[in-house]
Every structure is written in structure tokens, then in C-alpha cells.
Short mmCIF file of C-alpha atoms and ligand atoms in Angstrom, two decimals:
data_model
loop_
_atom_site.label_atom_id
_atom_site.label_comp_id
_atom_site.label_asym_id
_atom_site.label_seq_id
_atom_site.Cartn_x
_atom_site.Cartn_y
_atom_site.Cartn_z
CA MET A 1 -21.05 10.13 -1.10
CA ALA A 2 -19.54 11.96 1.86
CA LYS A 3 -15.84 12.56 1.58
CA LYS A 4 -13.48 10.69 3.87
CA THR A 5 -11.73 13.17 6.15
CA ILE A 6 -8.01 12.83 6.76
CA ALA A 7 -6.81 14.58 9.94
CA VAL A 8 -3.29 15.80 9.21
CA VAL A 9 -0.83 16.50 12.02
CA GLY A 10 1.93 18.94 11.07
CA ALA A 11 -0.28 20.38 8.35
CA THR A 12 1.50 23.74 8.28
CA GLY A 13 4.83 21.93 8.00
CA ALA A 14 6.67 20.04 5.32
CA GLN A 15 5.29 16.48 5.36
CA GLY A 16 1.76 17.30 6.49
CA GLY A 17 1.54 20.34 4.22
CA GLY A 18 2.36 18.19 1.20
CA LEU A 19 -0.39 15.76 2.17
CA VAL A 20 -3.01 18.51 2.63
CA ARG A 21 -2.11 20.00 -0.75
CA ALA A 22 -2.22 16.55 -2.41
CA ILE A 23 -5.71 15.88 -1.03
CA LEU A 24 -6.98 19.30 -2.08
CA ALA A 25 -5.44 19.01 -5.55
CA ASP A 26 -7.67 15.99 -6.22
CA PRO A 27 -11.23 17.23 -5.53
CA SER A 28 -12.81 14.14 -7.08
CA GLY A 29 -10.58 11.77 -5.08
CA GLY A 30 -13.13 11.25 -2.31
CA PHE A 31 -11.02 12.69 0.51
CA ALA A 32 -11.20 15.91 2.53
CA ALA A 33 -8.30 17.49 4.43
CA ARG A 34 -8.49 18.50 8.08
CA ALA A 35 -5.37 20.52 8.87
CA LEU A 36 -4.26 20.45 12.50
CA THR A 37 -2.34 23.44 13.80
CA ARG A 38 -1.65 25.08 17.13
CA ASP A 39 -2.49 28.43 15.56
CA PRO A 40 -5.34 28.61 13.04
CA GLN A 41 -4.61 32.35 12.62
CA SER A 42 -1.09 31.85 11.28
CA ASP A 43 -0.43 32.75 7.65
CA LYS A 44 0.33 29.11 6.83
CA ALA A 45 -2.91 27.91 8.40
CA LYS A 46 -4.91 30.61 6.61
CA ALA A 47 -3.28 29.60 3.31
CA LEU A 48 -4.44 26.00 3.83
CA ALA A 49 -7.97 27.21 4.67
CA ALA A 50 -7.96 29.30 1.48
CA LEU A 51 -7.09 26.15 -0.50
CA GLY A 52 -10.13 24.41 1.00
CA ALA A 53 -8.83 22.64 4.10
CA GLU A 54 -10.80 22.46 7.32
CA VAL A 55 -8.42 24.02 9.84
CA VAL A 56 -8.65 22.72 13.40
CA LYS A 57 -6.71 23.90 16.44
CA ALA A 58 -4.83 21.05 18.10
CA ASP A 59 -1.64 20.47 20.03
CA VAL A 60 -0.29 16.93 20.19
CA ASP A 61 0.78 17.64 23.77
CA ASP A 62 -2.88 18.22 24.68
CA PRO A 63 -4.79 14.91 24.41
CA LYS A 64 -8.22 16.59 24.59
CA SER A 65 -7.47 18.79 21.60
CA LEU A 66 -6.12 15.76 19.72
CA ALA A 67 -9.28 13.77 20.50
CA ARG A 68 -11.45 16.58 19.14
CA ALA A 69 -9.28 16.92 16.05
CA PHE A 70 -9.37 13.19 15.21
CA GLU A 71 -13.11 12.80 15.93
CA GLY A 72 -15.08 11.56 12.93
CA ALA A 73 -11.97 11.30 10.76
CA HIS A 74 -11.53 8.37 8.40
CA GLY A 75 -7.76 8.73 8.48
CA ALA A 76 -4.98 10.33 10.50
CA PHE A 77 -1.50 11.32 9.37
CA CYS A 78 0.80 11.29 12.39
CA VAL A 79 4.22 12.92 12.48
CA THR A 80 6.49 14.27 15.24
CA PHE A 81 8.87 17.23 15.32
CA TYR A 82 12.23 16.03 16.61
CA TRP A 83 14.26 19.05 15.57
CA ASP A 84 11.94 21.40 17.51
CA HIS A 85 13.08 19.92 20.84
CA PHE A 86 15.81 17.23 20.36
CA SER A 87 14.02 14.95 22.84
CA PRO A 88 13.38 11.28 21.98
CA GLU A 89 11.24 11.01 25.10
CA LYS A 90 9.00 13.85 23.93
CA GLU A 91 8.77 12.22 20.51
CA LEU A 92 7.75 8.93 22.13
CA ALA A 93 5.12 10.67 24.28
CA GLN A 94 3.67 12.50 21.27
CA ALA A 95 3.55 9.32 19.18
CA ARG A 96 1.82 7.51 22.03
CA ALA A 97 -0.74 10.32 22.32
CA MET A 98 -1.48 10.25 18.58
CA ALA A 99 -1.83 6.45 18.54
CA GLN A 100 -4.23 6.61 21.49
CA ALA A 101 -6.26 9.40 19.89
CA ALA A 102 -6.47 7.45 16.63
CA LYS A 103 -7.61 4.37 18.54
CA ASP A 104 -10.22 6.29 20.57
CA ALA A 105 -11.57 8.04 17.46
CA GLY A 106 -11.82 4.73 15.63
CA VAL A 107 -9.93 5.96 12.57
CA LYS A 108 -9.96 3.45 9.74
CA HIS A 109 -6.45 4.18 8.48
CA ALA A 110 -3.54 5.90 10.21
CA ILE A 111 -0.13 6.66 8.78
CA TRP A 112 2.73 6.92 11.25
CA SER A 113 5.65 8.78 9.69
CA THR A 114 8.47 6.77 11.16
CA LEU A 115 12.09 5.73 10.66
CA GLU A 116 14.14 2.67 11.54
CA ASP A 117 15.14 1.87 15.12
CA THR A 118 18.84 1.61 14.29
CA ARG A 119 19.55 -0.29 17.52
CA LYS A 120 18.11 -3.41 15.90
CA ARG A 121 21.20 -3.50 13.65
CA VAL A 122 23.61 -1.54 15.83
CA PRO A 123 23.00 -2.53 19.45
CA LEU A 124 24.23 -0.14 22.13
CA SER A 125 27.16 -2.51 22.74
CA ASP A 126 28.39 -1.95 19.15
CA SER A 127 31.25 0.52 19.39
CA ARG A 128 31.35 1.51 15.71
CA MET A 129 29.40 4.64 16.66
CA PRO A 130 28.90 6.34 20.03
CA THR A 131 25.80 5.75 22.11
CA LEU A 132 23.92 9.04 22.49
CA LEU A 133 21.71 10.28 25.32
CA GLY A 134 22.48 7.05 27.20
CA LYS A 135 20.30 4.71 25.16
CA TYR A 136 20.22 5.62 21.50
CA LYS A 137 22.45 5.33 18.46
CA VAL A 138 20.45 7.67 16.21
CA PRO A 139 18.05 9.35 18.64
CA HIS A 140 15.71 10.89 16.03
CA TYR A 141 15.42 7.52 14.28
CA ASP A 142 15.36 5.18 17.25
CA ALA A 143 12.52 6.96 19.04
CA LYS A 144 10.35 6.91 15.92
CA GLY A 145 11.03 3.22 15.31
CA GLU A 146 10.45 2.42 18.98
CA ALA A 147 7.13 4.28 18.78
CA ASN A 148 5.83 1.94 16.06
CA HIS A 149 4.58 -0.39 18.76
CA PHE A 150 2.17 2.20 20.17
CA PHE A 151 0.20 1.97 16.94
CA THR A 152 0.48 -1.79 16.45
CA GLU A 153 -0.20 -2.81 20.06
CA LEU A 154 -3.28 -0.60 20.31
CA GLY A 155 -4.56 -2.26 17.14
CA VAL A 156 -4.76 1.01 15.21
CA PRO A 157 -5.07 0.16 11.49
CA THR A 158 -1.77 1.71 10.53
CA THR A 159 0.67 1.96 7.65
CA LEU A 160 4.18 2.53 8.99
CA LEU A 161 5.82 4.95 6.56
CA ASN A 162 9.63 5.07 6.45
CA THR A 163 10.51 8.42 4.91
CA SER A 164 13.83 9.59 3.40
CA PHE A 165 16.30 12.47 3.60
CA TYR A 166 14.60 15.61 2.33
CA TRP A 167 16.51 17.26 -0.52
CA ASP A 168 14.88 20.39 0.94
CA ASN A 169 17.49 20.10 3.72
CA LEU A 170 19.81 21.77 1.22
CA ILE A 171 17.61 24.86 1.56
CA HIS A 172 16.37 24.81 5.16
CA PHE A 173 18.75 22.64 7.17
CA GLY A 174 22.20 23.90 6.22
CA SER A 175 22.99 20.81 4.12
CA GLY A 176 23.73 22.72 0.91
CA PRO A 177 27.16 23.16 -0.71
CA LYS A 178 29.60 25.43 1.12
CA LYS A 179 32.65 27.30 -0.19
CA GLY A 180 35.88 25.72 1.00
CA PRO A 181 39.21 27.52 1.60
CA ASP A 182 40.03 26.92 -2.10
CA GLY A 183 36.88 28.85 -3.06
CA LYS A 184 35.26 25.73 -4.48
CA LEU A 185 31.77 24.65 -3.50
CA ALA A 186 31.78 21.38 -1.58
CA PHE A 187 28.83 19.19 -0.73
CA VAL A 188 29.45 17.33 2.51
CA LEU A 189 28.03 13.82 2.76
CA PRO A 190 29.82 11.43 5.11
CA MET A 191 28.82 8.27 3.27
CA GLY A 192 31.82 7.58 1.02
CA ASP A 193 30.57 5.97 -2.19
CA LYS A 194 27.34 4.70 -0.65
CA LYS A 195 23.90 5.79 -1.79
CA LEU A 196 21.58 8.10 0.12
CA PRO A 197 17.84 7.70 -0.51
CA GLY A 198 16.43 11.20 -0.88
CA ILE A 199 13.11 12.79 -1.73
CA ALA A 200 11.48 16.15 -2.36
CA VAL A 201 9.54 16.68 0.85
CA GLU A 202 6.39 17.67 -1.06
CA ASP A 203 6.48 14.13 -2.49
CA ILE A 204 6.26 12.58 0.99
CA GLY A 205 2.80 14.10 1.38
CA ARG A 206 1.83 12.99 -2.11
CA CYS A 207 2.97 9.43 -1.36
CA ALA A 208 1.03 9.54 1.92
CA TYR A 209 -2.05 10.49 -0.08
CA GLY A 210 -1.39 7.48 -2.32
CA ILE A 211 -1.24 5.30 0.79
CA PHE A 212 -4.64 6.54 2.03
CA LYS A 213 -6.04 5.42 -1.33
CA ARG A 214 -4.62 1.93 -0.71
CA PRO A 215 -6.37 0.25 2.27
CA ASP A 216 -4.41 -2.90 1.38
CA LEU A 217 -1.36 -1.13 2.87
CA ILE A 218 -2.91 -1.14 6.36
CA GLY A 219 -0.76 -3.30 8.61
CA LYS A 220 2.24 -2.90 6.30
CA THR A 221 5.56 -1.08 6.60
CA VAL A 222 6.44 0.85 3.46
CA GLY A 223 9.37 3.07 2.51
CA ILE A 224 9.62 5.85 -0.04
CA ALA A 225 12.33 7.75 -1.88
CA GLY A 226 12.68 9.74 -5.09
CA GLU A 227 16.19 8.49 -5.90
CA HIS A 228 19.11 6.68 -4.30
CA LEU A 229 22.23 8.76 -5.01
CA THR A 230 25.86 8.81 -3.90
CA GLY A 231 27.43 12.03 -2.68
CA ALA A 232 29.40 12.19 -5.95
CA GLN A 233 26.19 11.85 -7.97
CA MET A 234 24.50 14.55 -5.89
CA ALA A 235 27.51 16.85 -6.32
CA ALA A 236 27.45 16.24 -10.10
CA ALA A 237 23.73 17.06 -10.26
CA LEU A 238 24.35 20.19 -8.17
CA SER A 239 27.19 21.25 -10.49
CA LYS A 240 24.94 20.89 -13.51
CA ALA A 241 22.00 22.72 -11.94
CA LEU A 242 24.04 25.55 -10.41
CA GLY A 243 26.32 25.99 -13.41
CA GLN A 244 29.45 25.83 -11.25
CA GLU A 245 31.54 22.98 -9.97
CA VAL A 246 30.47 21.32 -6.72
CA VAL A 247 32.75 18.63 -5.31
CA HIS A 248 31.73 15.86 -2.95
CA ASN A 249 33.45 16.20 0.41
CA ALA A 250 33.26 12.67 1.85
CA VAL A 251 34.33 13.39 5.41
CA THR A 252 34.16 10.44 7.78
CA PRO A 253 31.16 10.09 10.08
CA GLU A 254 33.55 10.74 12.96
CA VAL A 255 34.59 14.10 11.51
CA TYR A 256 30.93 14.92 10.83
CA ARG A 257 29.97 14.12 14.45
CA GLY A 258 32.61 16.61 15.53
CA PHE A 259 31.18 19.51 13.50
CA GLY A 260 29.60 20.72 16.71
CA PHE A 261 26.28 22.06 15.53
CA PRO A 262 23.27 20.82 17.53
CA GLY A 263 22.47 17.29 16.38
CA ALA A 264 25.77 16.75 14.52
CA ASP A 265 26.49 13.57 16.49
CA ASP A 266 22.97 12.23 15.83
CA LEU A 267 23.29 12.97 12.09
CA GLY A 268 26.84 11.58 11.92
CA ASN A 269 25.57 8.30 13.35
CA MET A 270 22.60 8.42 10.97
CA PHE A 271 24.78 8.78 7.86
CA GLN A 272 27.09 6.03 9.11
CA TYR A 273 24.09 3.73 9.59
CA LYS A 274 22.83 4.49 6.07
CA ALA A 275 26.28 3.77 4.63
CA ASP A 276 26.94 0.61 6.67
CA PHE A 277 23.51 -0.82 5.81
CA GLU A 278 23.21 0.61 2.31
CA ALA A 279 21.55 -2.47 0.80
CA GLU A 280 18.97 -2.80 3.56
CA TYR A 281 18.28 0.94 3.85
CA CYS A 282 17.90 1.52 0.11
CA GLY A 283 16.07 -1.78 -0.25
CA ALA A 284 13.46 -0.56 2.23
CA ARG A 285 12.73 2.47 -0.02
CA ASP A 286 11.73 1.13 -3.41
CA LEU A 287 11.59 3.78 -6.13
CA ALA A 288 9.05 2.08 -8.40
CA PHE A 289 6.74 1.51 -5.44
CA SER A 290 7.09 5.17 -4.42
CA ARG A 291 6.21 6.22 -7.97
CA SER A 292 3.19 3.93 -7.94
CA LEU A 293 1.90 5.84 -4.91
CA ASN A 294 2.78 9.21 -6.43
CA PRO A 295 3.19 9.41 -10.21
CA GLN A 296 4.54 12.99 -9.82
CA LEU A 297 7.56 11.72 -7.85
CA GLN A 298 10.51 14.00 -8.61
CA THR A 299 14.10 13.05 -9.33
CA PHE A 300 16.90 15.07 -7.72
CA ALA A 301 17.54 16.83 -11.04
CA GLN A 302 13.87 17.81 -11.31
CA TRP A 303 13.82 19.02 -7.72
CA LEU A 304 17.01 21.02 -8.35
CA ALA A 305 15.61 22.60 -11.51
CA ALA A 306 12.69 23.94 -9.49
CA ASN A 307 14.63 24.86 -6.32
CA LYS A 308 18.25 25.65 -7.18
CA ASP A 309 17.81 29.38 -6.61
CA ARG A 310 16.61 28.75 -3.05
CA ILE A 311 19.77 26.89 -1.97
CA PRO A 312 22.01 29.17 0.08
CA LEU A 313 25.61 28.81 -1.12
CA GLY A 314 27.78 29.53 1.92
N1 NAP B 401 14.71 16.65 7.43
C1 NAP B 401 14.71 15.42 6.95
O1 NAP B 401 15.45 15.05 6.02
C2 NAP B 401 13.77 14.40 7.53
C3 NAP B 401 13.66 13.18 6.88
C4 NAP B 401 12.79 12.22 7.39
C5 NAP B 401 12.07 12.50 8.54
N2 NAP B 401 12.21 13.71 9.15
C6 NAP B 401 11.43 13.97 10.38
O2 NAP B 401 10.36 14.81 10.04
C7 NAP B 401 9.84 15.33 11.26
C8 NAP B 401 9.35 16.74 11.04
O3 NAP B 401 8.38 16.77 10.02
P1 NAP B 401 8.23 18.05 9.10
O4 NAP B 401 9.56 18.31 8.44
O5 NAP B 401 7.04 17.87 8.29
O6 NAP B 401 8.03 19.17 10.21
P2 NAP B 401 7.97 20.76 10.08
O7 NAP B 401 8.03 21.20 8.66
O8 NAP B 401 8.96 21.29 11.04
O9 NAP B 401 6.50 21.09 10.54
C9 NAP B 401 5.99 20.65 11.70
C10 NAP B 401 4.66 21.35 11.93
O10 NAP B 401 4.11 20.70 13.05
C11 NAP B 401 3.47 21.59 13.87
N3 NAP B 401 3.74 21.29 15.29
C12 NAP B 401 4.90 21.41 15.97
N4 NAP B 401 4.70 21.07 17.25
C13 NAP B 401 3.39 20.73 17.37
C14 NAP B 401 2.57 20.29 18.44
N5 NAP B 401 3.05 20.17 19.68
N6 NAP B 401 1.28 20.02 18.17
C15 NAP B 401 0.76 20.16 16.95
N7 NAP B 401 1.48 20.58 15.89
C16 NAP B 401 2.78 20.86 16.11
C17 NAP B 401 3.89 22.98 13.48
O11 NAP B 401 2.70 23.62 13.08
P3 NAP B 401 1.94 24.78 13.92
O12 NAP B 401 2.98 25.72 14.39
O13 NAP B 401 1.02 25.34 12.87
O14 NAP B 401 1.19 24.08 15.02
C18 NAP B 401 4.79 22.79 12.26
O15 NAP B 401 4.38 23.55 11.14
C19 NAP B 401 10.96 15.25 12.28
O16 NAP B 401 10.60 14.42 13.34
C20 NAP B 401 12.14 14.69 11.48
O17 NAP B 401 12.95 13.81 12.25
C21 NAP B 401 13.02 14.68 8.65
#
């Protein structure tokens, strides 16, 4: 039987790359990977081709290229790239373009990698956190959540996938422990004693693969995480893995927003939202369900064992 092709947006990146590798690691699974990239000649694209992916040139800002890339595909994995441009409007436009391309190509199963629209719980009139860019509380969340309707209203058979904080942010996003004035390593997480759902980013792709194997999840919203951990628990796991003490620095969201790096206010609001709605946010990311999609799902300790040497210790 012919394999079902999954067109993967962001294939050279973190989420999409994990999905391509998960598909290719299961040659008898009945699926083939089509990796979308703006540059098929890049090293990352060539590495995916060498693993057995079909590599197709596409830019989500170019609807014609997206139409060609989705043509004949059984499934489409759709993700946007907020931190490349910091524009919710661009994210909305790209999500709309992917939903339209999926509709036009008649894909049987799309996954939209989304996040909650926080304004449903924290309306703009709620002064607990500042309104950003005029109409958002957590811009990189709200635009994704708002974009859900492009998929549902066009009638694209979609699973809405709420992802979680990548533990890989400790390597690539400056979220790792930093040396304080006392010389001690401190892990900053502005969530007090509340739990943060986290995941190894490679596991997002593996869970997405599990979703493509489950057509019963079409029309559903699902959430995934590897573990729900407090800042103190993460600091303890870091101490153990690194062999030196890491303390949890539970600054307030307000202090975090003031850190001044690009996106600090967005992330400060995000952590505050996760802390204020801990039960709902963790409840939307069931661990047993995530493991049922991806039996290889890693814990934070397992992820640390494999990655501790890659975490820059500032
Ligand atoms: N960091 C976190 O903890 C976290 C948690 C949950 C959700 N997220 C969300 O995850 C999203 C990013 O996903 P990711 O981490 O998988 O991204 P990523 O690793 O930055 O990779 C994105 C890939 O997308 C491709 N790309 C960028 N612009 C494109 C365009 N216009 N057309 C086609 N391809 C394009 C790039 O590939 P080429 O250069 O090869 O085209 C790039 O390799 C963000 O929106 C973020 O908000 C992040």
C-alpha cells in the first residue's frame, strides 16, 4: 500500500524536525515525510534528505509554494515561527495561509501547533498583567490560539496541539542557570511554587507522529508535556545532573518583564498566566496521554542526562 505523506512545515527546525525523524524512524509505520524548507540546499535540509525525507522548497509566506508542497499529502503539520519576527499579525497570516493550503489540497489530517489564547481567561481589561502590542496579553500565545479558527472554520480536519515549554530552551533560548553575584548557579522561573509543564522538543514531533496515527483525534484539542515541575524541582534536577548546586530564583513576573531582553514582557506574562491558571494549564497537558502518543517520552532527568553538557552556564 502507498505510504501516506505528511507535509511538515518547519522541518529543519525543532518541532517539525522531530516529526520528520519520528516518521523516518518507523519505516513500517505507513507514513512518508515531506520536509518543507525555504532552502533545500542547507545542511539541515540535506541531512533530512539523507535520512529518507522528500525535501520540498516552500515558504509559508508564498501561497503558491505552500499549495505545491501540500499537494497530494495525506497530512500536514503546521507551525509558525514567532521568535523569528515577534509579530502576532504575521503569525496569524501564516496560520491562515497554511489552513487555506491544507483545505485546498484536501489533506485528511492537519495538526496545528498552537497555544492557548490567554485573553479568554485574562481579558484585556484585567490589570494583573500589562496589555502588550495594544491587544494581547501573551502575544505569542494569543495569536496562535486566535488562529485556531482558521482551521476549524475552513473545515480542515485538524487536531489542535497545545505544546509545552521546551526544556531545550535551557540550551538555545538563554533559560539555563546563571551565576549570581554569590557565585551560585540560579535557575530563574517566575512561577513561585507552581508547576511548569515542560517537554523535550524532540518529543513534540514524536507525539505529533502519534497523533497522525490516531484519526480519532481529528476535531479534538490535545495537549502534551513530559513532566509538570516546579522551579524548585527543576533546580534540584539541574543540581543533580550538573553535579553542583542550582537554586531556584523565583523572581516575580513583574521583575521578569523588566529584564529587558526582546520578548521579556511577553514571557513574563506567559509565566504569570501559567502560574495563575496552574490547574487548567497543567490539566490541559496530560502526561499519561502524552506517553500514549509517544512511548519514548522523556522526563526532565532523562533529558538532562542526555543534554546537560550542552547547557551554557553563564
Ligand atoms: N520555545 C518554546 O518553549 C516553545 C514552546 C511551545 C511553542 N513554541 C513555538 O514554537 C514555534 C517555533 O517552532 P520551532 O521551535 O520548531 O521553530 P524553529 O526550530 O525555529 O524552526 C523553524 C523552522 O521553520 C522554518 N521557517 C521559518 N520561516 C519560514 C517560512 N517563512 N516558511 C517556511 N519555513 C520557515 C525554518 O526552516 P528553513 O530555514 O529551512 O526554511 C526553521 O528551521 C514558535 O512559534 C514558538 O512560539 C516554542
